[in-house]
Coordinates of C-alpha atoms in Angstrom, one line a residue:
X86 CA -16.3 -27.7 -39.3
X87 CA -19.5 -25.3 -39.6
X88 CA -17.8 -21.8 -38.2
X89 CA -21.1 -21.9 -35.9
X90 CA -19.4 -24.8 -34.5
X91 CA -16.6 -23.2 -33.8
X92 CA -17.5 -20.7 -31.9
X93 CA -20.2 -22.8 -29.6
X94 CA -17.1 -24.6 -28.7
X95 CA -15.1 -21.8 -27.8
X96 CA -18.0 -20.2 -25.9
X97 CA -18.6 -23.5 -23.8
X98 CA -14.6 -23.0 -22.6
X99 CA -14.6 -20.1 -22.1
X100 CA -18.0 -19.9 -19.8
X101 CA -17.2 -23.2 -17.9
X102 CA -13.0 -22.1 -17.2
X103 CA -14.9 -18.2 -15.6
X104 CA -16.1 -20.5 -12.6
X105 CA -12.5 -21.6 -11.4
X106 CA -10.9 -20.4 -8.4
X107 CA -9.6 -16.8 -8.8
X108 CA -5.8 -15.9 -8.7
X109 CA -6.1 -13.1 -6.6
X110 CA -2.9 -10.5 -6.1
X111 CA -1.0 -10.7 -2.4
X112 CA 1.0 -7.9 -2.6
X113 CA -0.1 -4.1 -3.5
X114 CA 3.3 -3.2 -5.7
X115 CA 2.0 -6.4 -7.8
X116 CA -2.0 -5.8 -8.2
X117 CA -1.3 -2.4 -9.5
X118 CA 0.0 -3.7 -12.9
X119 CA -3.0 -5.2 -13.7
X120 CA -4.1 -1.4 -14.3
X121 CA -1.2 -0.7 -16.3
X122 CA 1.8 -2.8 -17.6
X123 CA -0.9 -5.9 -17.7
X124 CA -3.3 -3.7 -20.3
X125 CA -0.4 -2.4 -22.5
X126 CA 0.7 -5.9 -22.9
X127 CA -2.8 -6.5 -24.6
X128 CA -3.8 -3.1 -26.3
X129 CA -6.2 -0.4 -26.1
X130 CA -8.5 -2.0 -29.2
X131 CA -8.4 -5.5 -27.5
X132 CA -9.2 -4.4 -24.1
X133 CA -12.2 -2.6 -25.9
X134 CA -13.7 -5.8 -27.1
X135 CA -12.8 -8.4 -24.4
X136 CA -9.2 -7.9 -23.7
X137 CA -8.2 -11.0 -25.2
X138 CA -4.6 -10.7 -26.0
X139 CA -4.5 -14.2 -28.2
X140 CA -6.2 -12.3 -31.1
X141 CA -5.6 -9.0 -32.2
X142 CA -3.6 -8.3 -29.1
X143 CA -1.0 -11.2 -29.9
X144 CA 2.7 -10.1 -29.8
X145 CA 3.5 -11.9 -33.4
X146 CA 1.4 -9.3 -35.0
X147 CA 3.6 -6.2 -34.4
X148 CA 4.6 -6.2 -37.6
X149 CA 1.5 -5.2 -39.0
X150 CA 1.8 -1.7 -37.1
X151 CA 5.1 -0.9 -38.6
X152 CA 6.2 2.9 -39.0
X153 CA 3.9 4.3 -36.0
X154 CA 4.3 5.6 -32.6
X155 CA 2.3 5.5 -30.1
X156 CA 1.4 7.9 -26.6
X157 CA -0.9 5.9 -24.1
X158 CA -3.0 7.1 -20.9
X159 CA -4.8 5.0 -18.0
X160 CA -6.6 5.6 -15.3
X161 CA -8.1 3.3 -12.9
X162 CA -10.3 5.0 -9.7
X163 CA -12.3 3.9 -7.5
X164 CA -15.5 4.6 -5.6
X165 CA -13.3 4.9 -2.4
X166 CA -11.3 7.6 -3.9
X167 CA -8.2 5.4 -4.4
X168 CA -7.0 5.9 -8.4
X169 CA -4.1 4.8 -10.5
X170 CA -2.6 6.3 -13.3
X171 CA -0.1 5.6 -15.8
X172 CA 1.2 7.2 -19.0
X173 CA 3.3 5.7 -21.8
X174 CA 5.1 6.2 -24.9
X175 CA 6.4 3.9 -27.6
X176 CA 7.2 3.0 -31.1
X177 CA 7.1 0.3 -34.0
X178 CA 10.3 0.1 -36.1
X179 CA 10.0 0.6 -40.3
X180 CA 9.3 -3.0 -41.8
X181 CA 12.5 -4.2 -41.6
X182 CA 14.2 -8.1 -42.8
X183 CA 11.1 -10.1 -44.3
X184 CA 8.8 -7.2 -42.7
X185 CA 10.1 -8.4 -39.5
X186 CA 9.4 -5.2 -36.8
X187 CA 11.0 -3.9 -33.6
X188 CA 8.4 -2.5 -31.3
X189 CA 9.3 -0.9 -27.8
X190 CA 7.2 1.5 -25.2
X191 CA 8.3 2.8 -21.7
X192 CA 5.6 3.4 -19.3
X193 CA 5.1 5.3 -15.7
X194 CA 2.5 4.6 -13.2
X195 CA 1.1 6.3 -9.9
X196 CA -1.1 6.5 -7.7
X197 CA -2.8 8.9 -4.9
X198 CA -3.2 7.8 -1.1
X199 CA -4.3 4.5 -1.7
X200 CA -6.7 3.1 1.2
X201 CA -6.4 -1.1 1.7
X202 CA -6.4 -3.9 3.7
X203 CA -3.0 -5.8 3.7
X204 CA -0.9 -8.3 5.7
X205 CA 2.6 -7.6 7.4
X206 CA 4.3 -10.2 9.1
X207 CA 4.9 -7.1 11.9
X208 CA 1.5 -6.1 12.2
X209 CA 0.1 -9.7 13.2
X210 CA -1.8 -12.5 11.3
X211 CA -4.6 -10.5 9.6
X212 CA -4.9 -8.3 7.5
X213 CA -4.9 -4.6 8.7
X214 CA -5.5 -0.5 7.4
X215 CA -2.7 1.1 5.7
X216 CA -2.5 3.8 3.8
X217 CA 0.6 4.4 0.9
X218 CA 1.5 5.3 -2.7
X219 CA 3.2 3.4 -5.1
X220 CA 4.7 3.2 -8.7
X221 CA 5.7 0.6 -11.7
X222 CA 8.2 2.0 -14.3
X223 CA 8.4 -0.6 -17.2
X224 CA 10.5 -0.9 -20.5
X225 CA 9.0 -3.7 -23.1
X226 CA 10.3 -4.6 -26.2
X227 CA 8.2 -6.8 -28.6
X228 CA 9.7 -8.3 -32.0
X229 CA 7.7 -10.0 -34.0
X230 CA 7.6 -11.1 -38.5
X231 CA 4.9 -13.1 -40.7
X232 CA 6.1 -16.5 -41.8
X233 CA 4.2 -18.6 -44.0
X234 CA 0.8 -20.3 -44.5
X235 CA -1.0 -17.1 -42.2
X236 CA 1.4 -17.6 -39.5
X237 CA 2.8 -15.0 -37.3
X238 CA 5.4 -15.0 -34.4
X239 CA 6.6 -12.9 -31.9
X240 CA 8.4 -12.6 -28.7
X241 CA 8.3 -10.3 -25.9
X242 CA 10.9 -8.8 -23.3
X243 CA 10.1 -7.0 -20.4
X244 CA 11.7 -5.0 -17.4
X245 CA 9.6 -3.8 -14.8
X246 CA 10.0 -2.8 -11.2
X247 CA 7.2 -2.1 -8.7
X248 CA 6.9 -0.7 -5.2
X249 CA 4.7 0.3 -2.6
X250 CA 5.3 2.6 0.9
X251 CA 2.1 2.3 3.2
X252 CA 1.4 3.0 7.3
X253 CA -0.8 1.0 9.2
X254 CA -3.6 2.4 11.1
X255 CA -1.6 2.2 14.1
X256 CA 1.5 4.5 12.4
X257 CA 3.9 1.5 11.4
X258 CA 5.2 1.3 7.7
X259 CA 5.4 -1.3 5.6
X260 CA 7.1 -1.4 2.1
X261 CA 7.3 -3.9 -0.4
X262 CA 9.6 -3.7 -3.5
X263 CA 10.3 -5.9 -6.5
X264 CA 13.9 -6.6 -8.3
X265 CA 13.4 -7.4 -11.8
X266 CA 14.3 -10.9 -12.6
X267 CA 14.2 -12.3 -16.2
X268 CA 10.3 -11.9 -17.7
X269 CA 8.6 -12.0 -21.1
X270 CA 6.6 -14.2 -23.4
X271 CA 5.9 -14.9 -27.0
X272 CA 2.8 -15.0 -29.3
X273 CA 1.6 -17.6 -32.6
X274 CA -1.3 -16.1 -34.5
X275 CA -2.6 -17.7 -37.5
X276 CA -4.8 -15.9 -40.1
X277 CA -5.8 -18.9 -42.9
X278 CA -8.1 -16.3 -44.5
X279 CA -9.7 -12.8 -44.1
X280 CA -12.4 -14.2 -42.2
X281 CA -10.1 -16.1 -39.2
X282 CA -7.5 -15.4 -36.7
X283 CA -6.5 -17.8 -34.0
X284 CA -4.1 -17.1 -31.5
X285 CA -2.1 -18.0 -28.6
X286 CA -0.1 -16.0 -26.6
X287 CA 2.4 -17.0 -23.3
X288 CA 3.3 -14.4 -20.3
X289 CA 6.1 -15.2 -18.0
X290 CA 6.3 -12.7 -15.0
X291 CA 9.2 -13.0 -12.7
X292 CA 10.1 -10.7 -9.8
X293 CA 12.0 -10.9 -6.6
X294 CA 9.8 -9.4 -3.9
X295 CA 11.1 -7.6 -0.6
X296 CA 8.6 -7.0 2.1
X297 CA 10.2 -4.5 5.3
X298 CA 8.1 -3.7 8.4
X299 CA 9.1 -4.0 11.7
X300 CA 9.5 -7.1 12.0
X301 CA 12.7 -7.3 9.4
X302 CA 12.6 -8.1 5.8
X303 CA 11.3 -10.8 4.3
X304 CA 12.0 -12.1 0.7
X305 CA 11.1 -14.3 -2.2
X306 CA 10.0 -14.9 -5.5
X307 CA 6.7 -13.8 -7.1
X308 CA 5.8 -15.6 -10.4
X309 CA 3.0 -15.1 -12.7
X310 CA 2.3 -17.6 -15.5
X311 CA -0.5 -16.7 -18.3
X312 CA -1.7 -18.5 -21.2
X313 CA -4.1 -17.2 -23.4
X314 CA -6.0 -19.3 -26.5
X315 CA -8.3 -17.2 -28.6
X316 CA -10.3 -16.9 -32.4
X317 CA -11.9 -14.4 -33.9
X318 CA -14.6 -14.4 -36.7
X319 CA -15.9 -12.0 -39.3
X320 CA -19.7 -13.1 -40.0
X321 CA -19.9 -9.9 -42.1
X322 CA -18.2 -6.9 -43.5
X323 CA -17.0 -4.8 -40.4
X324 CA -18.1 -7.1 -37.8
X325 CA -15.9 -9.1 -35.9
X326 CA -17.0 -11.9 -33.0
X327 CA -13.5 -12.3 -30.4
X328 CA -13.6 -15.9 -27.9
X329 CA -10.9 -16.5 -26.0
X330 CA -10.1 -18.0 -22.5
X331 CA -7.3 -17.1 -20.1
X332 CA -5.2 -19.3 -17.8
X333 CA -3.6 -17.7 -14.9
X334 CA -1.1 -19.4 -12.3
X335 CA 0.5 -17.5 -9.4
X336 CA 2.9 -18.3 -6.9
X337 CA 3.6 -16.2 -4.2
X338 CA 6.9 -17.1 -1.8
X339 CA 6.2 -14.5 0.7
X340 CA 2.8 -14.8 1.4
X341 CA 2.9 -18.5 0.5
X342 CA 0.5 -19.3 -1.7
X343 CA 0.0 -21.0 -5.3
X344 CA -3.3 -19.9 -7.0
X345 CA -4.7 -20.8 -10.9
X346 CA -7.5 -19.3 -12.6
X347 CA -9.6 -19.6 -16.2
X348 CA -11.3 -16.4 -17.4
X349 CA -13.4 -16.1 -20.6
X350 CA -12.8 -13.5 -23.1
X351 CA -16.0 -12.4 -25.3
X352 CA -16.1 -9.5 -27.4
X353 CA -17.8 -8.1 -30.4
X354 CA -16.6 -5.0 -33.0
X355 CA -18.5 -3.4 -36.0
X356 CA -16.9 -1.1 -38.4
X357 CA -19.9 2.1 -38.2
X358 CA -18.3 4.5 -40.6
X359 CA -15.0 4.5 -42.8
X360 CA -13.4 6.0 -39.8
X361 CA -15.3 5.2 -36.8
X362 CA -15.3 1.3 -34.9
X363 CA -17.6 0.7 -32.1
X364 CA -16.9 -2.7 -29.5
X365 CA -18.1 -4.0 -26.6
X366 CA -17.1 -7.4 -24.8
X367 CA -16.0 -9.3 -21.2
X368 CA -12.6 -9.5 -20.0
X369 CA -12.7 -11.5 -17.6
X370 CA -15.2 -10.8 -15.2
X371 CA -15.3 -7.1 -16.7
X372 CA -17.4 -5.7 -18.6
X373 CA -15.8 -3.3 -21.4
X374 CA -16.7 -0.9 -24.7
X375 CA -14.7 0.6 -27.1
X376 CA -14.1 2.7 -30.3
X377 CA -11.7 3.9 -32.5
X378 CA -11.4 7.4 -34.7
X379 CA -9.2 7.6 -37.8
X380 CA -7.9 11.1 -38.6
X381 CA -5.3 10.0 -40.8
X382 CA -2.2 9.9 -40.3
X383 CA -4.0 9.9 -36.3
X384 CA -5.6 6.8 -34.9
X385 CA -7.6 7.1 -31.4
X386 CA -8.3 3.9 -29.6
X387 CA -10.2 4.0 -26.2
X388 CA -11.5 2.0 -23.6
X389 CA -13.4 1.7 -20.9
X390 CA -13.7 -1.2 -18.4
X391 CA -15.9 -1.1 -15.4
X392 CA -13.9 -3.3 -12.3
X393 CA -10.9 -3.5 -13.9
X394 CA -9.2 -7.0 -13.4
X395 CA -11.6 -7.8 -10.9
X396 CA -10.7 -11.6 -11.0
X397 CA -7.4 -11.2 -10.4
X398 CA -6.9 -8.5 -7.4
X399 CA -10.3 -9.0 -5.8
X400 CA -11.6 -6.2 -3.5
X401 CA -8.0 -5.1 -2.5
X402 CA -7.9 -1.8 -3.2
X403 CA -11.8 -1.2 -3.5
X404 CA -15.2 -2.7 -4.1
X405 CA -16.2 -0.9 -7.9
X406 CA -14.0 0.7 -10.4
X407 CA -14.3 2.6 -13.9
X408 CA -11.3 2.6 -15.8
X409 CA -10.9 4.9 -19.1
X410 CA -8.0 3.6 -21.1
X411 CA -6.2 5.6 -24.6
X412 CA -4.1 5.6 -27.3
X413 CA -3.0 7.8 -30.0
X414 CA -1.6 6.6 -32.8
X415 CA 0.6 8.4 -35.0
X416 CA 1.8 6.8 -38.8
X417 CA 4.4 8.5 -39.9
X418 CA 4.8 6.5 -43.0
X419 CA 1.1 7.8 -44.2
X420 CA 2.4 11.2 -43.2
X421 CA 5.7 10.6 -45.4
X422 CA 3.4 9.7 -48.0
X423 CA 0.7 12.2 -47.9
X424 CA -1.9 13.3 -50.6
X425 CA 0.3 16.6 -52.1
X426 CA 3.8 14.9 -51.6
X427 CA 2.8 11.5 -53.5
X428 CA 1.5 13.8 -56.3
X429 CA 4.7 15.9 -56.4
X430 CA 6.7 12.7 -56.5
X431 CA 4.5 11.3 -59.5
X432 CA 4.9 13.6 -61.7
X433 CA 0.8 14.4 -61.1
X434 CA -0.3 11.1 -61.2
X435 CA -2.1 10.2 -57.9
X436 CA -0.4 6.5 -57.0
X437 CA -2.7 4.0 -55.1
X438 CA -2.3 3.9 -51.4
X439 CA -0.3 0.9 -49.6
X440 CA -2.2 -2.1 -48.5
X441 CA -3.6 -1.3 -44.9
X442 CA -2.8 -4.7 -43.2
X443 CA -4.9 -3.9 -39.9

């Protein structure tokens, strides 16, 4: 089929799945990993162009970043003055069994005094003022080797826990808390040629959730289920078009709700200079840009996103957002093979540099 073709189809998915009901976030401790743990998952390059994580944000091409390591920043803030932070560090393993790689990144979030409108069973039927800080520490671990034919697979494994200390208007405080339950996901990505890459990627979130006010505790589970489906196209040298679609489905035992969701994913990236990439694209219902900056053996990815997962936590925390999102990226087997040592080790004769796989 004509690659035009192709991507009409995708488009028309994507575009008609964006009009579904949203999965909005019930529970504060929750919503604010969609600034943090829920962007890391996907990558500062792929949030740049459309934050779709079935492409070149799947987990079953870790192996192509092998020998590097990685520091990441966020922030998330809002017109209201409420902002969220998070800082991260990880690394890739050396290729190791048929170039099969270990990646793993810890990450810390925060926030300030964070203004919203939430429900307490304590505090009566609606939802009321409060006022609270929270944090998400998170450990992931991603594994992930090249097959055959193009393919790629990879698996993801994650531990997170959330919480969230607010007082109501009226001086009454409500926490919520999360106990990590078994969570993670895997990714397929198939590159037939240097043109292509399709993708699909699966997210399985699991957390038990404890609510206390002053009415007592109240417990249950909070699940998260997330499908993505994407392709990406090279029309010309540099340039790449990114179409994907995201399926969402939450369930929520304290608040008692079920919610699902489709989101389109559009982006677009062009290669400017040997070292410089410029993107733009739509995650979501977000609008985003991008670039990256290669001072080898340094890579800077960053990203900005204005309302940041605004289809999925709604007008919780605030009404507008701007979100600036980084990562450098350090390969330390460029630096172990550097200009002057490769010519030391050659006897004088300059040796070809290794295949760049991304």
């Amino acid at each position: 089929m004509d690659s035009r073709i192709w991507l009409a189809c995708f488009l028309v998915i994507a575009v008609v799945g964006g009009f579904a009901d949203s999965a909005r976030a019930q529970s504060p401790e929750l919503a604010m990993r969609d600034f943090s743990s829920g962007q890391i998952k996907k990558g500062v390059r792929s949030i740049g162009f459309g934050g779709d994580g079935a492409t070149w944000g799947n987990y079953g091409l870790v192996w192509q970043d092998a020998n590097t390591a990685v520091l990441d920043y966020g922030n998330t803030h809002y017109t209201n003055g409420n902002d969220f932070n998070f800082q991260a560090v990880g690394a890739t393993s050396p290729s190791l069994w048929h170039d099969l790689a270990i990646y793993a990144i810890a990450m810390q979030q925060g926030t300030n005094d964070v203004k919203f409108l939430a429900k307490a069973q304590g505090l009566g039927p609606t939802a009321v003022p409060m006022v609270g800080k929270g944090n998400d520490e998170a450990v992931f671990v991603k594994v992930a080797m090249p097959l055959a034919y193009g393919l790629s697979a990879g698996v993801l494994l994650s531990h997170e826990t959330s919480q969230f200390n607010a007082t109501s208007a009226g001086g009454q405080p409500v926490k919520w808390e999360t106990d990590w339950r078994p969570s993670g996901g895997f990714g397929l990505a198939w590159q037939p040629d240097k043109a292509w890459l399709f993708g699909f990627r699966a997210l399985y979130n699991n957390d038990f959730e404890r609510r206390i006010d002053s009415s007592g505790v109240a417990e249950g589970m909070a699940q998260t289920t997330e499908y993505r489906l994407g392709g990406s196209y090279q029309p010309w040298k540099g340039g790449l078009i990114d179409i994907g679609a995201t399926r969402i489905e939450k369930w929520n035992a304290i608040a008692g709700t079920h919610t699902v969701s489709y989101n389109p994913n559009l982006g677009f990236e062009q290669k400017v200079f040997d070292n410089l990439i410029l993107r733009v694209g739509l995650d979501e219902t977000s609008p985003t840009a991008g670039l990256t900056y290669k001072f080898s053996p340094f890579k800077l990815d960053i990203a900005y996103v204005h309302d940041m997962a605004k289809a999925r936590v709604g007008d919780l925390f605030g009404i507008t957002s701007d979100s600036i999102l980084a990562t450098l990226t350090f390969d330390f087997a460029k630096e172990a093979a550097s200009p002057s040592s490769k010519y030391a080790a050659t006897g004088g004769v300059e040796q070809p540099a290794a295949k760049v796989l991304r």
